[in-house]
Amino acid sequence: MKREIKFRAWDIPAKKYRGVDGLKDLFSIRSDGFFNEDYVLEQFTGLKDKNGVDIYEGDVLDCGDRICKVVWHEQAGQWDTD
């Protein structure tokens, strides 16, 4: 199975998500990644929720007994909930 790599961006001033296709020229590339202080870039985890909706880094999920935020753990090399 081929892994799908997708991103979305949270537009802080407008308070809504945007697809990255229209934002390519707005981000500058730095040694620590892409940067624009008006947007937060989020990566697709490769997972979907029970309704088939894509789950992205930073999403908040109902984990049954608590509310969880999806985060990337660099040392473990895996997605997890915080």
PDB file of N, CA and C in Angstrom, residues 42-76:
ATOM      1  N   GLU A  42       0.127  21.400   9.054  1.00  0.00           N
ATOM      2  CA  GLU A  42      -0.158  20.129   9.713  1.00  0.00           C
ATOM      3  C   GLU A  42      -0.079  18.990   8.700  1.00  0.00           C
ATOM      4  N   GLN A  43       0.545  17.874   9.108  1.00  0.00           N
ATOM      5  CA  GLN A  43       0.721  16.725   8.221  1.00  0.00           C
ATOM      6  C   GLN A  43      -0.345  15.664   8.480  1.00  0.00           C
ATOM      7  N   PHE A  44      -0.792  15.019   7.402  1.00  0.00           N
ATOM      8  CA  PHE A  44      -1.744  13.913   7.468  1.00  0.00           C
ATOM      9  C   PHE A  44      -1.063  12.716   8.118  1.00  0.00           C
ATOM     10  N   THR A  45      -1.731  12.052   9.059  1.00  0.00           N
ATOM     11  CA  THR A  45      -1.152  10.907   9.774  1.00  0.00           C
ATOM     12  C   THR A  45      -1.230   9.607   8.978  1.00  0.00           C
ATOM     13  N   GLY A  46      -2.062   9.585   7.953  1.00  0.00           N
ATOM     14  CA  GLY A  46      -2.303   8.342   7.228  1.00  0.00           C
ATOM     15  C   GLY A  46      -3.477   7.579   7.811  1.00  0.00           C
ATOM     16  N   LEU A  47      -4.080   8.116   8.866  1.00  0.00           N
ATOM     17  CA  LEU A  47      -5.214   7.478   9.539  1.00  0.00           C
ATOM     18  C   LEU A  47      -6.493   8.261   9.293  1.00  0.00           C
ATOM     19  N   LYS A  48      -7.613   7.570   9.437  1.00  0.00           N
ATOM     20  CA  LYS A  48      -8.927   8.204   9.297  1.00  0.00           C
ATOM     21  C   LYS A  48      -9.745   7.893  10.544  1.00  0.00           C
ATOM     22  N   ASP A  49     -10.680   8.783  10.872  1.00  0.00           N
ATOM     23  CA  ASP A  49     -11.534   8.523  12.031  1.00  0.00           C
ATOM     24  C   ASP A  49     -12.654   7.557  11.647  1.00  0.00           C
ATOM     25  N   LYS A  50     -13.564   7.270  12.578  1.00  0.00           N
ATOM     26  CA  LYS A  50     -14.626   6.285  12.334  1.00  0.00           C
ATOM     27  C   LYS A  50     -15.585   6.706  11.228  1.00  0.00           C
ATOM     28  N   ASN A  51     -15.584   8.005  10.880  1.00  0.00           N
ATOM     29  CA  ASN A  51     -16.432   8.520   9.797  1.00  0.00           C
ATOM     30  C   ASN A  51     -15.688   8.652   8.475  1.00  0.00           C
ATOM     31  N   GLY A  52     -14.435   8.183   8.435  1.00  0.00           N
ATOM     32  CA  GLY A  52     -13.645   8.237   7.204  1.00  0.00           C
ATOM     33  C   GLY A  52     -12.977   9.586   6.954  1.00  0.00           C
ATOM     34  N   VAL A  53     -12.942  10.452   7.971  1.00  0.00           N
ATOM     35  CA  VAL A  53     -12.327  11.771   7.838  1.00  0.00           C
ATOM     36  C   VAL A  53     -10.836  11.669   8.173  1.00  0.00           C
ATOM     37  N   ASP A  54      -9.980  12.291   7.347  1.00  0.00           N
ATOM     38  CA  ASP A  54      -8.537  12.279   7.567  1.00  0.00           C
ATOM     39  C   ASP A  54      -8.181  12.850   8.935  1.00  0.00           C
ATOM     40  N   ILE A  55      -7.195  12.231   9.598  1.00  0.00           N
ATOM     41  CA  ILE A  55      -6.688  12.732  10.875  1.00  0.00           C
ATOM     42  C   ILE A  55      -5.326  13.374  10.626  1.00  0.00           C
ATOM     43  N   TYR A  56      -5.178  14.624  11.079  1.00  0.00           N
ATOM     44  CA  TYR A  56      -3.947  15.388  10.891  1.00  0.00           C
ATOM     45  C   TYR A  56      -3.281  15.665  12.227  1.00  0.00           C
ATOM     46  N   GLU A  57      -1.976  15.944  12.164  1.00  0.00           N
ATOM     47  CA  GLU A  57      -1.223  16.387  13.334  1.00  0.00           C
ATOM     48  C   GLU A  57      -1.940  17.589  13.951  1.00  0.00           C
ATOM     49  N   GLY A  58      -2.086  17.578  15.265  1.00  0.00           N
ATOM     50  CA  GLY A  58      -2.748  18.688  15.949  1.00  0.00           C
ATOM     51  C   GLY A  58      -4.240  18.501  16.148  1.00  0.00           C
ATOM     52  N   ASP A  59      -4.840  17.495  15.486  1.00  0.00           N
ATOM     53  CA  ASP A  59      -6.274  17.255  15.678  1.00  0.00           C
ATOM     54  C   ASP A  59      -6.550  16.838  17.117  1.00  0.00           C
ATOM     55  N   VAL A  60      -7.722  17.183  17.603  1.00  0.00           N
ATOM     56  CA  VAL A  60      -8.162  16.810  18.945  1.00  0.00           C
ATOM     57  C   VAL A  60      -9.203  15.707  18.786  1.00  0.00           C
ATOM     58  N   LEU A  61      -8.982  14.592  19.486  1.00  0.00           N
ATOM     59  CA  LEU A  61      -9.832  13.413  19.353  1.00  0.00           C
ATOM     60  C   LEU A  61     -10.473  13.040  20.685  1.00  0.00           C
ATOM     61  N   ASP A  62     -11.633  12.413  20.609  1.00  0.00           N
ATOM     62  CA  ASP A  62     -12.273  11.835  21.782  1.00  0.00           C
ATOM     63  C   ASP A  62     -11.708  10.431  21.929  1.00  0.00           C
ATOM     64  N   CYS A  63     -10.889  10.221  22.949  1.00  0.00           N
ATOM     65  CA  CYS A  63     -10.238   8.923  23.168  1.00  0.00           C
ATOM     66  C   CYS A  63     -11.000   8.067  24.178  1.00  0.00           C
ATOM     67  N   GLY A  64     -12.299   8.307  24.312  1.00  0.00           N
ATOM     68  CA  GLY A  64     -13.135   7.528  25.222  1.00  0.00           C
ATOM     69  C   GLY A  64     -13.155   8.112  26.615  1.00  0.00           C
ATOM     70  N   ASP A  65     -12.070   7.887  27.359  1.00  0.00           N
ATOM     71  CA  ASP A  65     -12.026   8.375  28.737  1.00  0.00           C
ATOM     72  C   ASP A  65     -11.388   9.755  28.865  1.00  0.00           C
ATOM     73  N   ARG A  66     -10.870  10.297  27.759  1.00  0.00           N
ATOM     74  CA  ARG A  66     -10.240  11.625  27.789  1.00  0.00           C
ATOM     75  C   ARG A  66     -10.185  12.220  26.382  1.00  0.00           C
ATOM     76  N   ILE A  67      -9.875  13.490  26.318  1.00  0.00           N
ATOM     77  CA  ILE A  67      -9.693  14.182  25.041  1.00  0.00           C
ATOM     78  C   ILE A  67      -8.200  14.184  24.737  1.00  0.00           C
ATOM     79  N   CYS A  68      -7.810  13.817  23.516  1.00  0.00           N
ATOM     80  CA  CYS A  68      -6.404  13.674  23.136  1.00  0.00           C
ATOM     81  C   CYS A  68      -6.071  14.573  21.948  1.00  0.00           C
ATOM     82  N   LYS A  69      -4.824  14.990  21.882  1.00  0.00           N
ATOM     83  CA  LYS A  69      -4.315  15.755  20.746  1.00  0.00           C
ATOM     84  C   LYS A  69      -3.309  14.889  19.998  1.00  0.00           C
ATOM     85  N   VAL A  70      -3.400  14.832  18.668  1.00  0.00           N
ATOM     86  CA  VAL A  70      -2.506  14.020  17.848  1.00  0.00           C
ATOM     87  C   VAL A  70      -1.162  14.741  17.707  1.00  0.00           C
ATOM     88  N   VAL A  71      -0.079  14.050  18.081  1.00  0.00           N
ATOM     89  CA  VAL A  71       1.273  14.617  18.023  1.00  0.00           C
ATOM     90  C   VAL A  71       2.235  13.612  17.388  1.00  0.00           C
ATOM     91  N   TRP A  72       3.341  14.112  16.862  1.00  0.00           N
ATOM     92  CA  TRP A  72       4.404  13.281  16.301  1.00  0.00           C
ATOM     93  C   TRP A  72       5.511  13.171  17.332  1.00  0.00           C
ATOM     94  N   HIS A  73       5.932  11.945  17.648  1.00  0.00           N
ATOM     95  CA  HIS A  73       7.046  11.716  18.560  1.00  0.00           C
ATOM     96  C   HIS A  73       8.270  11.348  17.731  1.00  0.00           C
ATOM     97  N   GLU A  74       9.193  12.289  17.620  1.00  0.00           N
ATOM     98  CA  GLU A  74      10.377  12.128  16.767  1.00  0.00           C
ATOM     99  C   GLU A  74      11.233  10.936  17.184  1.00  0.00           C
ATOM    100  N   GLN A  75      11.522  10.791  18.480  1.00  0.00           N
ATOM    101  CA  GLN A  75      12.403   9.709  18.939  1.00  0.00           C
ATOM    102  C   GLN A  75      11.806   8.339  18.675  1.00  0.00           C
ATOM    103  N   ALA A  76      10.506   8.205  18.849  1.00  0.00           N
ATOM    104  CA  ALA A  76       9.843   6.916  18.606  1.00  0.00           C
ATOM    105  C   ALA A  76       9.523   6.713  17.144  1.00  0.00           C
TER     106      ALA A  76
END
